[in-house]
Amino acid sequence: MSFRILQCVAVLSFGGAFFPFTLSATPSDPIFSQVQPLAASSLILDIANVGAGLVAVGERGHALVYDGSWHQVATPVSSQLTKVFFLNEKRGWAVGHDATILQTQDGGQTWQLQMHSPEIEKPFLDVVFLDENNGIAIGAYGLFYRTNDGGAQWREEFHEELLAEEDVAYLAELKGSDQLAYLSARASLLPHFNRILTLTDGRLLLVGELGLVAVSGDQGKTFTRTNFDYDGSMFNAVETKNAVYVMGLRGHIFKADVSLSQWNQIELPVQSSINGAMVVSDDALYLVGNAGIVIKLNEDDTSSIVTRRQGENLVSIAKDNQGNMWLSGSQGLFILKP
């Protein structure tokens, strides 16, 4: 039997609307089994705008590109991908489990491996690049890697300044007496780093587990915790024209001006964890979260439920160049209906 390019065209239904989905791979390709006709309805953890299109990533190393319809593209891994970031229309990076970092130089059409270290036993949860050379990838238990050459080499950093005072003393004691115990403890004492965001003024905002909200003015070389009183996990952060928001566990969302000196809690009509956000005007947001919740948050801090999709969790939201709002989560990709 002669094998050429296998192509499948499936019609996928999302919320009553139908979208064509095209994929291709060759059986000789090691990722052949990864390319699946139902990838767009599997777990999708992030959507990013790139040029006039979108790129989404999710479980089993799935990456999908939207240019009027969604089509899956090959990646060199089967590890779950958690986040995708684009610096411009061509250059982008995706990160995920097994300490995986991928890069693309053609807007997400093809992907190359930069890092894959299952032995670390931690996932990357976010990635940001300041320019084509300087980037940071973050993740569970304080996972923090930096590159200065576009990702050709990634180097680990340990941000002791984000430890609790008692943990600093504990590590110092171990370092002088038991090097192996020191390295083991160091690998688990920092909180999960969930999101890193470049603010308009160039500072980096880092949010994570145990109420971590920290800011850096030196490209992430050092961080300072802000005056943040809540000790639950923050999963995401977003900046609008006049404010910065952080959001997370059990519907908690907080707002500060650009000084980040005081965080004020905003009451939402639900207690579902908020996972993602998108700016829809100068100071209005769409929020998505667990229990299929979609909320509009206005600049005066009032909010309303847009829709609730029972039986699924929502993680990300992005708008295409036709004005459609795409949501992603536990049941894949679909358009938000007005």
XYZ file of C-alpha atoms in Angstrom:
338
model
C 0.000 0.000 0.000
C 1.400 3.375 -0.994
C 1.227 6.115 1.617
C 1.152 9.706 0.604
C -0.268 12.601 2.585
C -3.265 11.610 4.634
C -5.886 14.336 4.765
C -9.074 14.383 6.770
C -11.782 16.970 6.657
C -14.146 16.817 9.586
C -17.108 18.967 10.417
C -17.062 19.850 14.084
C -20.015 21.282 15.952
C -19.501 23.889 18.666
C -22.628 25.304 20.295
C -24.778 24.572 17.247
C -22.365 26.162 14.746
C -20.266 24.072 12.363
C -16.678 24.697 11.326
C -14.482 22.861 8.830
C -11.328 21.353 10.259
C -8.460 20.147 8.055
C -5.375 18.206 9.103
C -2.498 16.440 7.413
C 0.402 14.168 8.328
C 2.387 11.292 6.858
C 2.540 7.842 8.488
C 6.357 7.986 8.363
C 6.295 11.083 10.562
C 6.921 10.327 14.277
C 4.037 12.617 15.247
C 1.558 10.921 12.888
C -0.458 9.483 15.791
C -0.630 12.956 17.380
C -2.611 14.499 14.520
C -6.233 13.758 15.341
C -9.479 14.791 13.607
C -11.070 15.727 16.947
C -8.148 17.743 18.327
C -10.192 20.975 18.189
C -12.741 19.467 20.581
C -10.157 18.151 23.039
C -8.655 20.100 25.957
C -7.383 23.479 24.661
C -5.548 25.562 27.248
C -4.614 28.758 25.420
C -5.402 30.862 22.350
C -3.135 33.642 21.068
C -3.575 36.242 18.345
C -0.948 36.139 15.617
C -1.207 38.479 12.670
C -4.718 38.167 11.248
C -5.169 34.682 12.721
C -5.110 32.674 15.933
C -3.029 29.828 17.333
C -4.281 27.462 20.043
C -2.481 24.768 22.068
C -3.555 21.990 24.396
C -3.326 18.348 25.388
C -1.021 15.774 23.728
C 1.073 18.504 22.155
C -1.805 19.706 19.994
C -1.347 22.990 18.125
C -4.024 24.466 15.877
C -3.966 27.461 13.541
C -7.030 29.528 12.590
C -7.130 31.343 9.249
C -10.853 31.243 8.607
C -11.059 27.638 9.806
C -9.083 25.673 12.369
C -6.470 23.189 11.197
C -4.105 21.160 13.296
C -0.361 21.358 12.696
C 2.352 18.987 13.816
C 4.530 19.528 16.857
C 7.520 17.422 17.948
C 6.020 16.450 21.337
C 3.008 14.719 22.837
C 3.303 16.575 26.158
C 0.393 18.818 27.125
C 0.975 22.410 26.018
C -0.239 25.066 28.454
C 0.571 28.472 26.936
C 1.483 30.107 23.638
C 3.035 33.540 23.101
C 3.781 35.499 19.922
C 6.245 38.348 19.721
C 5.170 39.258 16.182
C 3.414 37.682 13.197
C 6.136 35.053 12.767
C 8.039 34.421 15.994
C 6.322 32.522 18.760
C 6.868 30.053 21.584
C 4.719 27.451 23.324
C 5.405 25.796 26.679
C 4.000 22.866 28.598
C 4.471 19.738 30.632
C 7.754 17.820 30.812
C 9.469 21.231 30.918
C 8.735 21.664 27.210
C 9.515 24.753 25.148
C 8.736 24.939 21.419
C 9.373 27.731 18.935
C 7.868 28.728 15.603
C 9.259 31.116 13.019
C 6.338 31.009 10.599
C 3.305 32.052 12.633
C 2.637 28.621 14.108
C 2.642 26.542 10.922
C 5.712 24.550 11.997
C 7.269 24.018 15.439
C 10.770 23.160 16.614
C 11.857 21.820 19.999
C 14.010 24.065 22.199
C 13.682 22.246 25.529
C 12.117 18.986 26.700
C 13.170 17.704 30.131
C 10.727 15.172 31.642
C 13.265 14.456 34.380
C 12.552 17.885 35.879
C 9.007 16.644 36.575
C 7.485 20.122 36.383
C 5.372 21.886 33.754
C 6.004 25.305 32.306
C 2.825 27.379 32.641
C 3.690 30.598 30.801
C 6.286 32.181 28.549
C 7.058 35.773 27.559
C 9.651 37.365 25.291
C 10.776 40.957 25.656
C 12.408 40.953 22.223
C 13.631 38.302 19.775
C 16.496 37.291 22.085
C 15.338 37.744 25.658
C 12.657 35.466 27.032
C 11.429 33.902 30.273
C 9.525 30.664 30.867
C 7.890 29.994 34.245
C 6.020 27.158 35.895
C 5.291 24.935 38.865
C 7.253 25.164 42.129
C 9.095 28.290 41.089
C 10.258 26.927 37.741
C 12.021 29.845 36.039
C 14.219 29.675 32.921
C 15.743 32.511 30.915
C 17.193 32.815 27.427
C 19.273 35.613 25.909
C 19.632 34.058 22.458
C 16.076 33.454 21.273
C 15.832 30.097 23.004
C 18.911 28.368 21.641
C 19.935 27.991 25.287
C 17.756 28.174 28.402
C 19.261 28.684 31.871
C 17.559 28.043 35.207
C 17.201 30.783 37.820
C 16.141 30.466 41.450
C 14.298 33.488 42.846
C 15.022 33.278 46.542
C 13.551 36.765 47.063
C 10.090 35.223 46.624
C 10.540 32.700 49.445
C 8.993 33.128 52.877
C 11.534 34.372 55.429
C 11.516 31.090 57.344
C 12.241 29.178 54.142
C 15.253 31.392 53.378
C 16.713 30.534 56.778
C 15.878 26.856 56.348
C 17.622 26.680 52.958
C 20.679 28.509 54.282
C 20.980 25.948 57.070
C 20.629 23.010 54.667
C 23.119 24.456 52.200
C 25.812 24.466 54.848
C 25.109 20.948 56.094
C 23.514 18.755 53.416
C 23.845 19.734 49.764
C 21.517 17.014 48.468
C 18.800 17.935 50.963
C 19.303 21.590 50.042
C 18.764 20.930 46.336
C 15.726 18.749 47.053
C 14.113 21.364 49.313
C 14.912 24.218 46.924
C 13.026 22.425 44.165
C 9.719 22.550 46.029
C 9.635 25.569 48.362
C 8.699 28.303 45.901
C 5.022 28.673 44.920
C 3.754 27.853 41.455
C 4.401 30.696 39.007
C 1.223 30.811 36.901
C 1.439 33.935 34.740
C 4.035 36.500 33.721
C 2.886 39.678 31.989
C 4.827 42.543 30.420
C 3.215 45.814 31.488
C 3.046 48.853 29.208
C 5.894 50.544 31.087
C 8.191 47.534 30.628
C 7.876 46.069 34.119
C 7.084 42.371 34.539
C 4.159 41.240 36.685
C 4.360 37.706 38.112
C 1.349 35.993 39.714
C 0.962 32.575 41.225
C 0.101 30.336 44.106
C -0.358 31.454 47.735
C -1.270 35.021 46.835
C 1.881 35.698 44.859
C 1.703 39.037 43.041
C 5.194 40.414 42.402
C 6.723 42.994 40.096
C 10.138 43.371 38.455
C 11.745 46.493 37.035
C 14.902 44.764 35.802
C 13.544 42.297 33.225
C 12.854 39.614 35.798
C 16.282 39.460 37.404
C 14.681 40.327 40.770
C 11.076 40.576 41.944
C 9.384 42.458 44.757
C 6.089 41.313 46.215
C 3.320 43.896 46.038
C 1.039 44.722 48.965
C -1.435 41.923 48.251
C -3.476 40.568 51.164
C -5.224 37.530 49.662
C -3.360 34.213 50.059
C -5.198 32.173 47.411
C -3.846 31.297 43.988
C -3.886 33.839 41.167
C -4.090 32.266 37.717
C -3.941 35.208 35.345
C -3.327 38.939 34.961
C -4.268 41.561 32.398
C -3.629 45.273 31.879
C -6.164 47.752 30.528
C -5.684 51.425 29.680
C -5.987 52.559 33.289
C -5.696 49.497 35.506
C -4.114 46.116 36.169
C -6.213 43.105 37.167
C -5.194 39.787 38.738
C -7.650 36.913 39.045
C -7.904 33.362 40.237
C -9.300 30.997 42.815
C -13.018 30.978 43.687
C -13.907 34.051 41.641
C -11.399 36.346 43.304
C -10.341 39.298 41.157
C -8.401 42.376 42.262
C -7.704 45.718 40.611
C -4.910 48.272 41.023
C -3.726 51.354 39.202
C -0.372 51.200 37.418
C 1.527 51.920 40.639
C 0.397 48.497 41.928
C 0.493 49.983 45.424
C -3.038 49.033 46.452
C -5.197 46.119 45.318
C -8.968 46.357 45.653
C -11.181 43.299 45.407
C -14.052 43.332 42.911
C -17.152 41.316 43.688
C -18.279 38.922 40.961
C -21.680 37.197 40.657
C -20.036 33.729 40.908
C -17.463 31.907 42.998
C -15.997 29.918 40.120
C -12.250 30.204 39.585
C -11.340 32.716 36.884
C -8.738 31.387 34.437
C -8.587 33.845 31.557
C -9.412 37.385 30.480
C -9.554 39.561 27.383
C -9.728 43.348 27.116
C -12.728 44.365 24.999
C -12.503 48.159 25.429
C -10.340 50.650 27.318
C -11.375 49.299 30.720
C -13.846 46.476 30.109
C -12.986 42.778 30.286
C -14.446 39.431 29.411
C -13.565 36.819 32.045
C -13.762 33.041 31.606
C -13.532 30.336 34.217
C -14.648 27.079 35.733
C -18.241 25.877 35.500
C -18.336 27.321 31.973
C -18.692 30.886 33.194
C -18.272 33.952 30.945
C -18.520 37.342 32.689
C -18.342 40.891 31.404
C -16.580 43.229 33.838
C -17.161 46.932 33.203
C -14.820 49.823 33.962
C -17.000 50.868 36.914
C -16.415 47.384 38.414
C -19.981 46.197 37.783
C -20.262 42.792 36.199
C -22.800 40.501 34.574
C -22.913 36.875 33.459
C -22.765 36.623 29.662
C -23.292 32.857 29.520
C -22.703 29.725 31.525
C -21.769 26.460 29.782
C -22.606 23.648 32.155
C -20.285 20.678 32.417
C -17.089 22.331 31.214
C -14.296 24.609 32.352
C -13.144 27.580 30.275
C -9.507 28.632 30.207
C -8.861 31.176 27.454
C -10.599 33.738 25.231
C -9.437 35.586 22.086
C -11.028 37.562 19.240
C -10.415 36.809 15.560
C -10.189 39.435 12.803
C -13.904 39.009 12.012
C -14.846 40.020 15.554
C -15.747 36.498 16.703
C -14.852 35.689 20.309
C -13.313 32.224 20.574
C -13.361 30.372 23.868
C -11.319 27.326 24.795
C -11.302 24.821 27.605
C -12.125 21.273 28.560
C -14.288 20.700 25.457
C -12.165 22.448 22.883
C -12.737 25.567 20.779
C -16.002 27.340 20.062
C -17.413 30.789 19.282
C -19.136 32.758 22.027
C -22.694 33.394 20.875
C -24.255 36.786 21.781
